[in-house]
Amino acid sequence: MRLGLNNNEIQKMNRCLVLKLMLEKNSLTRKELSSATGLQKATITNIINEFLSVGIVSENEDGEGSKRGEKLRLSLQEMYILSISVSRKNYRVYLYTLDGTRKKAFEQAINMKEDILNIFSSMKKDIRLILDEIGKSNVIGACIGIPGPYIKQAQNVALVSDFEQLSRIDMRKELENEFHIPFLSEHDAKLSAFAEWKTLNMEEEDDKRNVSLVALRSTGIGIGAGIIIQGRIVEGQLGIAGEIGHMGINYNEKRNNIKHEGIWEQHAGTEAAVKYVKERLYEFPDSVLSENSGYREIVDAYLVNDPLAVCAMDKLAWMTGYGLASIIYILNPDYIILGRDYPETDKFIGKVRKAVSEFVHPLILEHVSVKSSEMKDDSIVRGGYYFVLDYLLKHNQLLDCIKKVKETADTAD
């Protein structure tokens, strides 16, 4: 049983605390750092002197004419975090600088019928091209987002509907062995929710830590969700917490290990809109849509008020709201955020809210914000960046990783 921290651990923790604050605030004076962290001025001075000696902090006069008034900025050039996501439709490889600036973005469409080993080989080739360009030693960490249900155990297993062969490979382990870079792995919807939480626009950081949030993603038939409570991703025993798409909503429909007709994602996943168009296609002969129309085509028609598209998307919104009502009563979150897979329009989100209001008492509903994502970047890969950074900070490893990169660069020079 661990009873306390030794002096070395406390020093690491203090340094990572200062690093975290400087990454969040961009520039701060020594006085501001002392006030925000609660650390004594002498402690802040020692930490900043160490950062200066390592070469990861620069000083800029702010006009006060005093060393205490100098603004301190992190100088973390040529240090990167790699973030990868895999879905039924594509894989994405993004590279972020340590301060969160997206440096590179690569996306490749995939065919689920192609052998997973070929898909994985293509992914590794694209990763290698990026690493050869920037230098593998400059990557301090990496993350891969996997579709779910994703069981996080000794062997990580992805049980993805219609993409079962994904379970043949432990991608995290294989990538780590291939590139000798520390990789983390997480369910993609959880990474998306973590990014949504990190980018919430709130005045005080303490307010954000007290927020509970559910964020949905639907990249086809399925619905994935991540749950954040007090800044932590809710995992569950096997790591599958948040698989709300498998929530049963119609016990009269067929449910077995092959086809789950009665579950929520079959009715509120984005591809359900295709089914709703086909159901009423012949009622709208003037519609631009056909039986071959895909989801994106339906959304485009919805945005210009095609009557069949409006009918289909209104039903999708109602089904989405119907399921969210149960989530509100189970988790009582502050925020429910619909990912960019759903239309980012007031019309659609308004229909979702209206459906929720049919099942949730108004006194409860007024304390829940149901809204569309405001993120411009892809929330899954952005979440991978935050996930790696958060892990390194929580385990007081970030400064050690930075020093290792700097030492390698100095040796190369």
Coordinates of C-alpha atoms in Angstrom, one line a residue:
M1 CA 0.0 0.0 0.0
R2 CA 1.4 3.3 -1.1
L3 CA 1.3 5.9 1.7
G4 CA 3.1 9.0 0.3
L5 CA 5.4 10.5 -2.3
N6 CA 9.1 10.9 -2.0
N7 CA 10.9 14.1 -2.7
N8 CA 11.9 13.1 -6.2
E9 CA 8.2 12.3 -7.1
I10 CA 7.0 15.6 -5.6
Q11 CA 9.6 17.5 -7.8
K12 CA 8.4 15.6 -10.9
M13 CA 4.8 16.4 -10.1
N14 CA 5.5 20.1 -9.6
R15 CA 7.4 20.4 -12.9
C16 CA 4.6 18.6 -14.8
L17 CA 2.1 20.9 -13.1
V18 CA 3.9 24.0 -14.4
L19 CA 4.3 22.4 -17.8
K20 CA 0.5 21.7 -17.9
L21 CA -0.3 25.3 -17.0
M22 CA 2.0 26.8 -19.5
L23 CA 0.6 24.5 -22.3
E24 CA -2.9 25.7 -21.4
K25 CA -2.2 29.4 -21.0
N26 CA 0.5 30.0 -23.6
S27 CA 2.4 32.6 -21.6
L28 CA 2.7 33.4 -17.9
T29 CA 4.9 35.4 -15.6
R30 CA 6.6 33.7 -12.6
K31 CA 4.2 35.5 -10.3
E32 CA 1.2 34.2 -12.3
L33 CA 2.6 30.7 -12.2
S34 CA 3.1 30.8 -8.4
S35 CA -0.4 32.1 -7.9
A36 CA -2.1 29.5 -10.2
T37 CA -0.2 26.5 -8.9
G38 CA 0.1 27.4 -5.3
L39 CA 3.8 26.7 -5.4
Q40 CA 6.2 29.0 -3.5
K41 CA 8.1 31.6 -5.6
A42 CA 11.4 29.9 -4.9
T43 CA 10.1 26.6 -6.2
I44 CA 8.8 28.3 -9.4
T45 CA 12.2 30.0 -9.8
N46 CA 14.0 26.6 -9.5
I47 CA 11.6 25.0 -12.0
I48 CA 11.9 27.8 -14.6
N49 CA 15.7 27.8 -14.2
E50 CA 15.7 24.1 -15.0
F51 CA 13.4 24.7 -18.0
L52 CA 15.7 27.5 -19.2
S53 CA 18.8 25.3 -18.9
V54 CA 17.1 22.5 -20.9
G55 CA 16.1 25.1 -23.5
I56 CA 12.3 24.6 -23.4
V57 CA 11.3 28.1 -22.1
S58 CA 11.9 31.5 -23.6
E59 CA 11.5 34.9 -21.9
N60 CA 9.8 37.9 -23.4
E61 CA 9.7 41.4 -21.7
D62 CA 6.1 42.6 -21.3
G63 CA 7.1 46.2 -20.7
E64 CA 7.2 46.2 -16.9
G65 CA 11.0 46.4 -16.9
S66 CA 11.4 43.7 -14.2
K67 CA 12.4 40.1 -14.4
R68 CA 9.4 39.2 -12.4
G69 CA 7.3 40.8 -15.2
E70 CA 8.8 38.8 -18.0
K71 CA 6.4 36.5 -19.8
L72 CA 7.5 33.0 -20.1
R73 CA 6.7 30.8 -23.1
L74 CA 7.3 27.2 -23.8
S75 CA 9.6 26.5 -26.7
L76 CA 8.8 23.0 -27.8
Q77 CA 9.6 23.0 -31.5
E78 CA 10.3 19.6 -33.2
M79 CA 8.4 17.6 -30.5
Y80 CA 5.3 15.7 -31.7
I81 CA 2.4 13.5 -30.7
L82 CA 1.1 11.0 -33.3
S83 CA -2.7 10.3 -33.4
I84 CA -4.3 7.6 -35.5
S85 CA -7.9 6.5 -35.9
V86 CA -9.4 3.5 -37.7
S87 CA -13.0 3.1 -38.8
R88 CA -15.1 1.0 -41.1
K89 CA -14.5 3.6 -43.9
N90 CA -11.0 4.9 -43.5
Y91 CA -8.0 5.4 -41.3
R92 CA -6.4 8.7 -40.4
V93 CA -2.9 9.6 -39.4
Y94 CA -2.5 13.1 -37.8
L95 CA 0.7 14.7 -36.4
Y96 CA 0.5 17.4 -33.7
T97 CA 3.1 19.5 -32.2
L98 CA 3.4 19.3 -28.5
D99 CA 1.4 22.5 -28.1
G100 CA -1.5 21.1 -30.1
T101 CA -0.9 22.6 -33.5
R102 CA -1.8 20.1 -36.3
K103 CA 1.3 19.6 -38.4
K104 CA 0.2 16.9 -40.8
A105 CA -3.0 15.1 -41.7
F106 CA -3.4 12.0 -43.8
E107 CA -6.6 10.1 -44.6
Q108 CA -7.0 6.8 -46.6
A109 CA -10.2 5.2 -47.6
I110 CA -10.4 1.4 -46.9
N111 CA -12.5 -1.5 -48.0
M112 CA -13.7 -3.7 -45.2
K113 CA -13.7 -6.7 -47.5
E114 CA -9.9 -6.3 -48.0
D115 CA -7.7 -8.4 -45.8
I116 CA -7.0 -6.5 -42.6
L117 CA -3.3 -7.3 -42.9
N118 CA -3.1 -5.4 -46.2
I119 CA -5.0 -2.5 -44.6
F120 CA -2.6 -2.5 -41.7
S121 CA 0.4 -2.7 -43.9
S122 CA -0.7 0.4 -45.8
M123 CA -1.3 2.2 -42.6
K124 CA 2.2 1.4 -41.3
K125 CA 3.7 2.6 -44.6
D126 CA 2.0 6.0 -44.3
I127 CA 3.1 6.3 -40.6
R128 CA 6.7 5.4 -41.6
L129 CA 6.7 8.2 -44.3
I130 CA 5.7 10.8 -41.6
L131 CA 8.2 9.5 -39.1
D132 CA 11.0 9.5 -41.7
E133 CA 10.3 13.1 -42.4
I134 CA 10.1 14.5 -38.9
G135 CA 12.4 12.0 -37.2
K136 CA 11.0 9.2 -35.0
S137 CA 13.0 10.3 -32.0
N138 CA 11.0 13.6 -31.9
V139 CA 7.7 11.7 -31.2
I140 CA 7.1 11.7 -27.5
G141 CA 4.0 9.5 -27.7
A142 CA 1.3 8.1 -29.9
C143 CA -2.3 7.0 -29.7
I144 CA -4.6 4.9 -31.9
G145 CA -8.4 5.2 -31.7
I146 CA -10.3 1.9 -32.3
P147 CA -14.0 1.5 -33.1
G148 CA -15.9 -0.6 -30.6
P149 CA -17.0 -2.4 -28.7
Y150 CA -13.3 -2.3 -27.8
I151 CA -12.2 -4.6 -25.0
K152 CA -9.1 -3.3 -23.2
Q153 CA -7.5 -6.3 -21.6
A154 CA -4.1 -8.1 -21.8
Q155 CA -4.9 -8.5 -25.5
N156 CA -6.9 -5.6 -26.9
V157 CA -9.9 -6.8 -29.0
A158 CA -12.2 -4.7 -31.2
L159 CA -15.6 -6.4 -31.7
V160 CA -16.7 -4.2 -34.6
S161 CA -20.0 -5.1 -36.4
D162 CA -19.5 -5.8 -40.1
F163 CA -15.7 -5.4 -39.6
E164 CA -15.0 -8.5 -37.5
Q165 CA -11.6 -9.1 -39.0
L166 CA -10.3 -6.0 -37.1
S167 CA -10.2 -8.3 -34.0
R168 CA -7.4 -10.3 -35.6
I169 CA -4.8 -7.6 -34.8
D170 CA -3.8 -5.9 -31.6
M171 CA -3.0 -2.7 -33.4
R172 CA -1.5 -0.9 -30.4
K173 CA 0.9 -3.7 -29.7
E174 CA 1.9 -4.2 -33.4
L175 CA 2.5 -0.5 -33.9
E176 CA 4.6 -0.3 -30.8
N177 CA 6.7 -3.2 -31.8
E178 CA 7.1 -1.9 -35.4
F179 CA 8.1 1.7 -34.6
H180 CA 9.4 1.4 -31.0
I181 CA 7.3 4.4 -29.9
P182 CA 5.1 4.2 -26.8
F183 CA 1.5 3.8 -28.1
L184 CA -1.7 4.2 -26.2
S185 CA -5.0 2.8 -27.4
E186 CA -8.6 3.8 -26.7
H187 CA -12.1 3.4 -28.0
D188 CA -12.5 6.1 -30.7
A189 CA -15.8 7.5 -29.3
K190 CA -14.1 7.9 -25.9
L191 CA -11.3 9.9 -27.5
S192 CA -13.9 12.1 -29.2
A193 CA -15.7 12.8 -25.9
F194 CA -12.4 13.6 -24.2
A195 CA -11.6 16.2 -27.0
E196 CA -15.1 17.7 -26.6
W197 CA -14.6 18.0 -22.9
K198 CA -11.1 19.5 -23.3
T199 CA -12.4 22.2 -25.7
L200 CA -15.5 23.2 -23.7
N201 CA -15.5 26.9 -23.5
M202 CA -15.7 27.6 -19.8
E203 CA -14.3 30.5 -17.8
E204 CA -12.8 28.5 -15.0
E205 CA -10.8 25.3 -15.3
D206 CA -12.4 24.1 -12.0
D207 CA -15.8 24.5 -13.5
K208 CA -14.8 22.2 -16.3
R209 CA -13.5 19.5 -13.9
N210 CA -16.9 19.3 -12.4
V211 CA -18.7 18.8 -15.7
S212 CA -20.2 15.5 -16.8
L213 CA -20.5 15.0 -20.6
V214 CA -21.7 12.4 -23.1
A215 CA -20.5 12.8 -26.7
L216 CA -21.9 10.7 -29.6
R217 CA -20.3 9.6 -32.9
S218 CA -22.0 7.8 -35.7
T219 CA -19.9 6.9 -38.8
G220 CA -22.4 4.6 -40.3
I221 CA -24.7 1.9 -38.8
G222 CA -23.2 2.2 -35.3
I223 CA -23.4 4.8 -32.5
G224 CA -20.4 5.2 -30.3
A225 CA -20.3 7.3 -27.2
G226 CA -17.8 8.5 -24.6
I227 CA -18.7 9.5 -21.1
I228 CA -16.6 12.0 -19.2
I229 CA -17.2 12.5 -15.5
Q230 CA -15.0 15.0 -13.5
G231 CA -12.4 15.0 -16.3
R232 CA -12.1 11.2 -16.5
I233 CA -13.1 8.8 -19.2
V234 CA -15.6 6.3 -17.9
E235 CA -14.2 2.9 -18.8
G236 CA -16.1 0.2 -17.1
Q237 CA -14.8 -3.3 -16.2
L238 CA -13.8 -4.3 -19.7
G239 CA -13.4 -0.8 -21.1
I240 CA -16.7 -0.8 -23.1
A241 CA -18.6 1.7 -21.0
G242 CA -20.4 4.1 -23.4
E243 CA -21.6 1.5 -25.9
I244 CA -25.1 3.0 -25.8
G245 CA -25.8 2.2 -29.4
H246 CA -26.4 -1.4 -28.2
M247 CA -29.2 -0.2 -25.9
G248 CA -32.4 -2.1 -26.7
I249 CA -35.4 0.1 -27.7
N250 CA -37.7 -2.4 -29.4
Y251 CA -38.0 -5.9 -27.9
N252 CA -40.3 -7.0 -30.7
E253 CA -37.5 -6.9 -33.3
K254 CA -35.0 -9.6 -33.9
R255 CA -32.0 -9.7 -31.6
N256 CA -29.2 -12.3 -31.8
N257 CA -25.5 -12.5 -32.2
I258 CA -25.7 -11.7 -35.9
K259 CA -28.4 -9.0 -36.4
H260 CA -29.6 -6.6 -33.7
E261 CA -32.6 -5.0 -35.2
G262 CA -34.1 -3.8 -31.9
I263 CA -31.1 -1.7 -30.7
W264 CA -30.8 2.0 -30.8
E265 CA -28.0 2.4 -33.3
Q266 CA -30.1 0.6 -35.9
H267 CA -32.6 3.4 -35.7
A268 CA -30.5 6.5 -34.8
G269 CA -27.2 5.7 -36.4
T270 CA -26.6 8.0 -39.4
E271 CA -27.0 5.2 -42.0
A272 CA -30.6 4.7 -40.7
A273 CA -31.5 7.8 -42.8
V274 CA -30.8 5.7 -45.9
K275 CA -33.4 3.2 -44.6
Y276 CA -35.9 5.9 -43.9
V277 CA -35.5 7.3 -47.4
K278 CA -36.2 3.9 -49.0
E279 CA -39.3 3.4 -46.8
R280 CA -41.1 6.4 -48.2
L281 CA -39.3 6.9 -51.5
Y282 CA -42.5 6.5 -53.6
E283 CA -44.4 9.0 -51.6
F284 CA -42.1 11.8 -52.9
P285 CA -41.7 11.4 -56.7
D286 CA -40.3 14.9 -57.0
S287 CA -37.4 14.3 -54.6
V288 CA -33.8 14.4 -55.9
L289 CA -33.1 11.3 -53.9
S290 CA -33.2 7.7 -55.1
E291 CA -32.9 4.2 -53.7
N292 CA -29.2 4.5 -54.2
S293 CA -28.7 7.7 -52.3
G294 CA -26.2 7.6 -49.5
Y295 CA -26.2 9.4 -46.2
R296 CA -24.1 12.4 -47.4
E297 CA -26.4 12.9 -50.4
I298 CA -29.4 12.8 -48.1
V299 CA -27.9 15.4 -45.8
D300 CA -27.2 17.7 -48.8
A301 CA -30.8 17.4 -49.9
Y302 CA -31.9 18.0 -46.3
L303 CA -30.0 21.3 -46.2
V304 CA -32.0 22.6 -49.2
N305 CA -35.3 21.3 -47.8
D306 CA -35.9 18.4 -50.1
P307 CA -39.2 17.0 -48.6
L308 CA -38.1 13.3 -48.6
A309 CA -34.8 14.2 -47.0
V310 CA -36.6 16.3 -44.4
C311 CA -38.9 13.4 -43.6
A312 CA -36.0 11.0 -43.2
M313 CA -33.8 13.3 -41.2
D314 CA -36.7 14.3 -38.9
K315 CA -37.3 10.7 -38.1
L316 CA -33.5 10.2 -37.5
A317 CA -33.6 13.2 -35.1
W318 CA -36.7 11.8 -33.3
M319 CA -35.0 8.4 -32.8
T320 CA -31.8 10.1 -31.6
G321 CA -33.8 12.1 -29.1
Y322 CA -35.7 9.0 -28.0
G323 CA -32.5 7.3 -26.9
L324 CA -30.9 10.4 -25.4
A325 CA -33.9 10.7 -23.0
S326 CA -32.8 7.4 -21.4
I327 CA -29.2 8.6 -21.2
I328 CA -30.3 11.7 -19.4
Y329 CA -32.2 9.7 -16.7
I330 CA -29.3 7.2 -16.3
L331 CA -26.3 9.6 -16.3
N332 CA -27.8 13.0 -15.6
P333 CA -25.0 14.7 -17.7
D334 CA -24.4 18.5 -18.0
Y335 CA -23.8 18.2 -21.7
I336 CA -24.8 15.9 -24.5
I337 CA -22.9 16.6 -27.7
L338 CA -23.7 15.2 -31.1
G339 CA -20.7 14.7 -33.3
R340 CA -20.2 16.2 -36.7
D341 CA -21.6 13.0 -38.3
Y342 CA -25.0 14.4 -37.6
P343 CA -26.1 17.7 -39.4
E344 CA -24.7 20.7 -37.6
T345 CA -27.9 22.8 -38.1
D346 CA -30.3 24.4 -35.7
K347 CA -33.1 22.6 -37.5
F348 CA -31.8 19.1 -36.8
I349 CA -30.6 19.8 -33.2
G350 CA -34.0 21.5 -32.6
K351 CA -35.8 18.3 -33.6
V352 CA -33.6 16.2 -31.4
R353 CA -34.3 18.5 -28.4
K354 CA -38.0 18.4 -29.1
A355 CA -37.9 14.6 -29.1
V356 CA -36.0 14.6 -25.8
S357 CA -38.6 17.0 -24.3
E358 CA -41.4 14.4 -25.0
F359 CA -39.8 12.0 -22.5
V360 CA -37.8 14.2 -20.0
H361 CA -39.4 16.4 -17.4
P362 CA -38.8 20.1 -18.2
L363 CA -37.2 20.7 -14.7
I364 CA -34.6 18.1 -15.6
L365 CA -34.1 19.1 -19.2
E366 CA -33.4 22.7 -18.4
H367 CA -30.2 21.5 -16.7
V368 CA -29.0 19.5 -19.7
S369 CA -27.4 21.1 -22.8
V370 CA -28.0 19.1 -25.9
K371 CA -26.0 20.6 -28.7
S372 CA -23.9 19.9 -31.8
S373 CA -20.1 19.7 -31.7
E374 CA -18.3 23.0 -32.2
M375 CA -14.9 21.3 -33.0
K376 CA -13.3 22.1 -36.3
D377 CA -10.7 19.4 -36.1
D378 CA -11.7 15.7 -36.2
S379 CA -12.6 15.0 -32.5
I380 CA -11.2 11.4 -32.5
V381 CA -7.7 12.2 -33.6
R382 CA -7.7 15.5 -31.6
G383 CA -8.8 13.4 -28.7
G384 CA -5.8 11.1 -29.2
Y385 CA -3.5 14.0 -28.9
Y386 CA -5.1 15.1 -25.6
F387 CA -5.2 11.5 -24.4
V388 CA -1.4 11.1 -24.8
L389 CA -0.6 14.5 -23.3
D390 CA -3.0 13.8 -20.3
Y391 CA -1.4 10.4 -19.7
L392 CA 2.2 11.9 -19.7
L393 CA 1.1 14.7 -17.3
K394 CA -0.8 12.4 -14.9
H395 CA 2.2 10.0 -14.7
N396 CA 4.7 12.9 -14.4
Q397 CA 6.5 11.7 -17.5
L398 CA 6.2 14.7 -19.8
L399 CA 9.4 16.5 -18.7
D400 CA 11.4 13.3 -19.0
C401 CA 10.1 12.7 -22.6
I402 CA 11.0 16.3 -23.5
K403 CA 14.5 16.0 -22.1
K404 CA 15.0 12.8 -24.0
V405 CA 14.1 14.5 -27.3
K406 CA 16.4 17.4 -26.5
E407 CA 19.3 15.2 -25.6
T408 CA 18.8 13.2 -28.8
A409 CA 18.8 16.4 -30.9
D410 CA 21.9 17.7 -29.1
T411 CA 23.7 14.4 -29.8
A412 CA 22.8 14.5 -33.4
D413 CA 24.1 18.1 -33.7

